[in-house]
Amino acid sequence: MAKVVVVTSGKGGVGKTTTTAALGAALAQSGQKVALIDFDVGLRNLDLVMGAERRVVYDLINVVQGVAKLQQALIKDKRIDTLWLLPASQTRDKDALTEDGVARVIAELRETHDWVLCDSPAGIERGATLAMRFADTAVIVTNPEVSSVRDSDRIIGLLDAKTEKAEKGQRVDKHILITRYDGARAARGEMLSIEDVLEILSTPLLGIIPESQEVLRASNLGAPVTLSDPASGPARAYVDAARRLNGESVAMAVPGDKKRLLDRLFGRRAA
Amino acid sequence: MTSTSAAQMRPSLGFRGRSFMAYSLAPQPPIADWLAELDRWARNSPGFFVGRPIVLDLLAVTLSQGAIAHLIAELSQRAIRIIGIEGAAPADLGADLPPLLKNGRPAGMDDVSGAKPAAQQQEPSSLLLEEPVRSGQSVIFPHGDVTVVGQVASGAEVVAGGSIHIYGALRGRALAGSMGNSRARIFCRKNEAELLAIDGYYQTTEDIDTKLRNRPIQVWLEGDMLMVAAAD
């Protein structure tokens, strides 16, 4: 029985799709069967980040509407054979998603996979609410800046009210993933600190992904960052986050701490 | 130490809740027959509806937006003025139609002449929230005090008929005494409020003394001055 995870944020451009791909690949590398669903109907991106854009035949909308079977629409990853992608439709919009259809797709994937990762679109409208609707767990992607944090807070409120679990009186397991974190800028007070973000959101932390050119390079190559450069800072942070999601306890490293230590050794001060 | 800020006051908007008595009119399908019956009845009691606020109760019928507008026009020809609609879906009401009303309670016909509403059930006089109030959430409790154990996020609001007690940080809005209670107060453990209001008198972040930021505060009303003081 799979665990259904929604990767969500409210705000756009904070790294939901990158996170879905990276966490999905990291979980699949541990041998578990992982399905990624792109809920961003009309503005699909996950296929590009996964490097599967030239193999899309059927999509989520086709399956929801019963035009194609789920097995026909799932695209198997070429690098990891326990990783699948269910792409979004680029030609339709979010109104084509129905709650019954999404429920059916997720129920079917629950039977065949260990993890179902739902890549939510930005916003709080239909696409986003349906992506979170059947989730057991939520990864809330947040950048360390005020607008992103406030939007995340709004999303947490919706996770506690509009999901199937919430309506049954249960709770969706919620985790904050801080992305694009720049230790040096945080030390200069140009970004919110990790403590500020966690205090405002009062939700446990899943990981801290450092700001890095590597993420952009990986997206352009069509590979999850955990596969394209496993030694890079973001890749290691995503692998740790995936292990925590899997229930392991992994020590949390704050990126940039090393640099600050060097600063201190050389007697420089971050004012 | 205490520091009080009430320097820059804004006049009250006079915005507060108030309840009124209105008749409600509940059409039965088919509408044409019901209108004919109404006309028959109105011939015996001419002028009954003149000057009376009427709420249209649509629970018994299913009407499109156009049909609702048509019905209101028909009633208006009979000098029946609709001030609100009950029992319709919000989506069926356009901006040009009267607003949707909820939570109406029956009242005896005699009450309309100005007497107090019939004795109500005992309602709880306070509300305790153990979860943080998240951005975009609005907690409205007209019957008394609200206590929040966690924080009130930026973009969230708490509206209480009585006082508001927040044991976490207040980063959103707190509006106490919303039903016209000038003795209501606001207490919070950490003030980063976007707006503080008691009985319609308000201050925004800009008006609140910066020395009181990030500190515990108490807010109360002295005449028409909103007073904010540190509580540590």
Tab-separated table of N, CA and C in Angstrom, chain A residues 9-96:
chain	number	residue	atom	x	y	z
A	9	SER	N	3.135	24.198	-2.361
A	9	SER	CA	3.790	25.418	-1.854
A	9	SER	C	2.904	26.651	-1.851
A	10	GLY	N	1.862	26.675	-2.689
A	10	GLY	CA	1.111	27.917	-2.850
A	10	GLY	C	1.778	28.806	-3.880
A	11	LYS	N	2.972	29.280	-3.564
A	11	LYS	CA	3.684	30.188	-4.446
A	11	LYS	C	4.333	29.407	-5.604
A	12	GLY	N	4.486	30.061	-6.735
A	12	GLY	CA	5.135	29.427	-7.883
A	12	GLY	C	6.640	29.656	-7.865
A	13	GLY	N	7.349	28.808	-8.575
A	13	GLY	CA	8.781	29.024	-8.767
A	13	GLY	C	9.655	28.743	-7.562
A	14	VAL	N	9.114	28.055	-6.553
A	14	VAL	CA	9.936	27.803	-5.361
A	14	VAL	C	10.678	26.470	-5.451
A	15	GLY	N	10.269	25.606	-6.401
A	15	GLY	CA	11.007	24.355	-6.584
A	15	GLY	C	10.200	23.088	-6.361
A	16	LYS	N	8.876	23.157	-6.576
A	16	LYS	CA	8.043	21.970	-6.377
A	16	LYS	C	8.419	20.847	-7.339
A	17	THR	N	8.531	21.201	-8.623
A	17	THR	CA	8.782	20.179	-9.633
A	17	THR	C	10.175	19.576	-9.460
A	18	THR	N	11.170	20.431	-9.227
A	18	THR	CA	12.532	19.960	-8.948
A	18	THR	C	12.523	19.004	-7.764
A	19	THR	N	11.768	19.378	-6.726
A	19	THR	CA	11.705	18.568	-5.510
A	19	THR	C	11.027	17.224	-5.771
A	20	THR	N	9.909	17.254	-6.520
A	20	THR	CA	9.210	16.004	-6.829
A	20	THR	C	10.147	15.045	-7.550
A	21	ALA	N	10.865	15.566	-8.559
A	21	ALA	CA	11.764	14.723	-9.344
A	21	ALA	C	12.903	14.193	-8.471
A	22	ALA	N	13.502	15.066	-7.681
A	22	ALA	CA	14.678	14.678	-6.898
A	22	ALA	C	14.307	13.690	-5.790
A	23	LEU	N	13.220	13.978	-5.068
A	23	LEU	CA	12.798	13.067	-3.991
A	23	LEU	C	12.357	11.731	-4.584
A	24	GLY	N	11.626	11.803	-5.704
A	24	GLY	CA	11.139	10.585	-6.344
A	24	GLY	C	12.296	9.695	-6.767
A	25	ALA	N	13.304	10.307	-7.418
A	25	ALA	CA	14.452	9.519	-7.877
A	25	ALA	C	15.208	8.942	-6.685
A	26	ALA	N	15.361	9.730	-5.627
A	26	ALA	CA	16.096	9.249	-4.458
A	26	ALA	C	15.370	8.072	-3.804
A	27	LEU	N	14.038	8.171	-3.703
A	27	LEU	CA	13.273	7.066	-3.112
A	27	LEU	C	13.358	5.822	-3.993
A	28	ALA	N	13.279	6.041	-5.317
A	28	ALA	CA	13.301	4.904	-6.239
A	28	ALA	C	14.671	4.230	-6.242
A	29	GLN	N	15.722	5.015	-6.033
A	29	GLN	CA	17.068	4.427	-6.004
A	29	GLN	C	17.260	3.467	-4.848
A	30	SER	N	16.429	3.636	-3.812
A	30	SER	CA	16.534	2.698	-2.692
A	30	SER	C	15.740	1.418	-2.984
A	31	GLY	N	15.255	1.275	-4.223
A	31	GLY	CA	14.599	0.039	-4.639
A	31	GLY	C	13.089	0.055	-4.491
A	32	GLN	N	12.518	1.168	-3.977
A	32	GLN	CA	11.068	1.226	-3.816
A	32	GLN	C	10.417	1.691	-5.123
A	33	LYS	N	9.181	1.236	-5.317
A	33	LYS	CA	8.475	1.604	-6.551
A	33	LYS	C	7.795	2.962	-6.361
A	34	VAL	N	8.156	3.888	-7.237
A	34	VAL	CA	7.703	5.270	-7.078
A	34	VAL	C	6.976	5.736	-8.335
A	35	ALA	N	5.795	6.344	-8.155
A	35	ALA	CA	5.097	6.980	-9.274
A	35	ALA	C	5.022	8.479	-9.017
A	36	LEU	N	5.370	9.274	-10.032
A	36	LEU	CA	5.263	10.727	-9.943
A	36	LEU	C	4.077	11.168	-10.797
A	37	ILE	N	3.192	11.993	-10.230
A	37	ILE	CA	2.064	12.506	-11.021
A	37	ILE	C	2.211	14.013	-11.150
A	38	ASP	N	2.163	14.505	-12.377
A	38	ASP	CA	2.199	15.945	-12.623
A	38	ASP	C	0.755	16.468	-12.635
A	39	PHE	N	0.409	17.286	-11.646
A	39	PHE	CA	-0.944	17.850	-11.584
A	39	PHE	C	-1.037	19.216	-12.260
A	40	ASP	N	0.074	19.699	-12.793
A	40	ASP	CA	0.044	21.039	-13.388
A	40	ASP	C	-0.476	20.957	-14.819
A	41	VAL	N	-1.789	20.643	-14.923
A	41	VAL	CA	-2.415	20.466	-16.232
A	41	VAL	C	-2.402	21.803	-16.967
A	42	GLY	N	-1.909	21.794	-18.199
A	42	GLY	CA	-1.844	23.017	-18.994
A	42	GLY	C	-0.471	23.670	-18.945
A	43	LEU	N	0.281	23.433	-17.897
A	43	LEU	CA	1.632	24.021	-17.772
A	43	LEU	C	2.582	22.942	-17.276
A	44	ARG	N	2.576	21.802	-17.983
A	44	ARG	CA	3.326	20.685	-17.434
A	44	ARG	C	4.837	20.896	-17.560
A	45	ASN	N	5.572	20.453	-16.591
A	45	ASN	CA	7.019	20.631	-16.538
A	45	ASN	C	7.759	19.381	-16.093
A	46	LEU	N	7.065	18.547	-15.321
A	46	LEU	CA	7.753	17.418	-14.700
A	46	LEU	C	8.350	16.487	-15.761
A	47	ASP	N	7.671	16.373	-16.917
A	47	ASP	CA	8.199	15.525	-17.989
A	47	ASP	C	9.563	16.030	-18.474
A	48	LEU	N	9.710	17.372	-18.536
A	48	LEU	CA	10.983	17.959	-18.969
A	48	LEU	C	12.073	17.704	-17.939
A	49	VAL	N	11.734	17.957	-16.667
A	49	VAL	CA	12.727	17.782	-15.611
A	49	VAL	C	13.151	16.310	-15.520
A	50	MET	N	12.231	15.400	-15.862
A	50	MET	CA	12.545	13.972	-15.812
A	50	MET	C	13.152	13.482	-17.135
A	51	GLY	N	13.208	14.367	-18.125
A	51	GLY	CA	13.758	13.979	-19.418
A	51	GLY	C	12.887	12.979	-20.163
A	52	ALA	N	11.552	13.062	-19.966
A	52	ALA	CA	10.650	12.082	-20.575
A	52	ALA	C	9.733	12.733	-21.596
A	53	GLU	N	10.006	14.010	-21.949
A	53	GLU	CA	9.042	14.782	-22.758
A	53	GLU	C	8.822	14.190	-24.149
A	54	ARG	N	9.812	13.421	-24.659
A	54	ARG	CA	9.643	12.882	-26.012
A	54	ARG	C	8.958	11.523	-26.026
A	55	ARG	N	8.552	11.071	-24.847
A	55	ARG	CA	7.904	9.752	-24.783
A	55	ARG	C	6.471	9.831	-24.275
A	56	VAL	N	5.926	11.071	-24.187
A	56	VAL	CA	4.562	11.225	-23.681
A	56	VAL	C	3.549	10.838	-24.753
A	57	VAL	N	2.698	9.868	-24.462
A	57	VAL	CA	1.630	9.499	-25.388
A	57	VAL	C	0.291	9.870	-24.753
A	58	TYR	N	-0.004	9.224	-23.629
A	58	TYR	CA	-1.230	9.544	-22.891
A	58	TYR	C	-0.853	10.313	-21.635
A	59	ASP	N	-1.840	10.993	-21.045
A	59	ASP	CA	-1.540	11.781	-19.858
A	59	ASP	C	-2.616	11.598	-18.791
A	60	LEU	N	-2.435	12.313	-17.681
A	60	LEU	CA	-3.340	12.215	-16.532
A	60	LEU	C	-4.802	12.421	-16.919
A	61	ILE	N	-5.045	13.436	-17.776
A	61	ILE	CA	-6.430	13.737	-18.166
A	61	ILE	C	-7.037	12.562	-18.940
A	62	ASN	N	-6.252	11.963	-19.823
A	62	ASN	CA	-6.756	10.798	-20.572
A	62	ASN	C	-7.174	9.688	-19.609
A	63	VAL	N	-6.368	9.477	-18.569
A	63	VAL	CA	-6.675	8.402	-17.616
A	63	VAL	C	-7.887	8.781	-16.769
A	64	VAL	N	-7.914	10.058	-16.311
A	64	VAL	CA	-9.039	10.523	-15.495
A	64	VAL	C	-10.352	10.380	-16.267
A	65	GLN	N	-10.298	10.680	-17.582
A	65	GLN	CA	-11.529	10.625	-18.380
A	65	GLN	C	-11.799	9.238	-18.950
A	66	GLY	N	-10.913	8.295	-18.668
A	66	GLY	CA	-11.159	6.928	-19.101
A	66	GLY	C	-10.789	6.659	-20.548
A	67	VAL	N	-10.081	7.592	-21.184
A	67	VAL	CA	-9.668	7.409	-22.580
A	67	VAL	C	-8.520	6.401	-22.668
A	68	ALA	N	-7.632	6.439	-21.659
A	68	ALA	CA	-6.489	5.517	-21.658
A	68	ALA	C	-6.431	4.808	-20.313
A	69	LYS	N	-5.791	3.636	-20.338
A	69	LYS	CA	-5.595	2.937	-19.066
A	69	LYS	C	-4.375	3.516	-18.376
A	70	LEU	N	-4.341	3.389	-17.058
A	70	LEU	CA	-3.229	3.930	-16.286
A	70	LEU	C	-1.896	3.353	-16.771
A	71	GLN	N	-1.881	2.035	-17.028
A	71	GLN	CA	-0.619	1.398	-17.423
A	71	GLN	C	-0.112	1.922	-18.769
A	72	GLN	N	-1.050	2.375	-19.635
A	72	GLN	CA	-0.637	2.931	-20.929
A	72	GLN	C	-0.009	4.308	-20.754
A	73	ALA	N	-0.470	5.036	-19.771
A	73	ALA	CA	-0.023	6.424	-19.613
A	73	ALA	C	1.258	6.538	-18.800
A	74	LEU	N	1.518	5.574	-17.912
A	74	LEU	CA	2.726	5.654	-17.080
A	74	LEU	C	3.974	5.512	-17.947
A	75	ILE	N	4.929	6.427	-17.753
A	75	ILE	CA	6.191	6.362	-18.493
A	75	ILE	C	7.266	5.871	-17.533
A	76	LYS	N	7.920	4.782	-17.951
A	76	LYS	CA	8.941	4.213	-17.075
A	76	LYS	C	10.262	4.948	-17.288
A	77	ASP	N	10.935	5.281	-16.198
A	77	ASP	CA	12.198	6.003	-16.308
A	77	ASP	C	13.262	5.108	-16.933
A	78	LYS	N	14.163	5.716	-17.741
A	78	LYS	CA	15.192	4.924	-18.425
A	78	LYS	C	16.379	4.641	-17.523
A	79	ARG	N	16.534	5.462	-16.447
A	79	ARG	CA	17.720	5.298	-15.596
A	79	ARG	C	17.447	4.406	-14.404
A	80	ILE	N	16.216	4.549	-13.817
A	80	ILE	CA	15.876	3.766	-12.623
A	80	ILE	C	14.616	2.979	-12.960
A	81	ASP	N	14.687	1.643	-12.855
A	81	ASP	CA	13.515	0.904	-13.342
A	81	ASP	C	12.422	0.718	-12.284
A	82	THR	N	12.514	1.442	-11.166
A	82	THR	CA	11.382	1.425	-10.228
A	82	THR	C	10.718	2.800	-10.173
A	83	LEU	N	10.961	3.619	-11.189
A	83	LEU	CA	10.439	4.993	-11.198
A	83	LEU	C	9.552	5.206	-12.419
A	84	TRP	N	8.339	5.719	-12.181
A	84	TRP	CA	7.383	5.981	-13.257
A	84	TRP	C	6.887	7.419	-13.197
A	85	LEU	N	6.467	7.918	-14.343
A	85	LEU	CA	5.915	9.274	-14.418
A	85	LEU	C	4.546	9.233	-15.085
A	86	LEU	N	3.584	9.910	-14.468
A	86	LEU	CA	2.290	10.126	-15.123
A	86	LEU	C	2.229	11.607	-15.472
A	87	PRO	N	2.435	11.940	-16.762
A	87	PRO	CA	2.537	13.359	-17.122
A	87	PRO	C	1.182	14.055	-17.106
A	88	ALA	N	1.236	15.391	-17.055
A	88	ALA	CA	0.009	16.181	-17.178
A	88	ALA	C	-0.263	16.405	-18.647
A	89	SER	N	-1.453	16.881	-18.952
A	89	SER	CA	-1.779	17.250	-20.325
A	89	SER	C	-1.371	18.702	-20.518
A	90	GLN	N	-0.788	19.017	-21.667
A	90	GLN	CA	-0.401	20.405	-21.918
A	90	GLN	C	-1.514	21.162	-22.634
A	91	THR	N	-2.409	20.412	-23.303
A	91	THR	CA	-3.413	21.070	-24.139
A	91	THR	C	-4.726	21.336	-23.400
A	92	ARG	N	-4.860	20.821	-22.186
A	92	ARG	CA	-6.116	21.008	-21.461
A	92	ARG	C	-5.895	21.974	-20.312
A	93	ASP	N	-6.957	22.238	-19.511
A	93	ASP	CA	-6.727	23.013	-18.308
A	93	ASP	C	-7.241	22.238	-17.099
A	94	LYS	N	-7.082	22.855	-15.922
A	94	LYS	CA	-7.321	22.121	-14.685
A	94	LYS	C	-8.790	21.711	-14.492
A	95	ASP	N	-9.692	22.380	-15.247
A	95	ASP	CA	-11.099	22.024	-15.099
A	95	ASP	C	-11.384	20.618	-15.606
A	96	ALA	N	-10.465	20.079	-16.427
A	96	ALA	CA	-10.662	18.729	-16.953
A	96	ALA	C	-10.420	17.667	-15.876
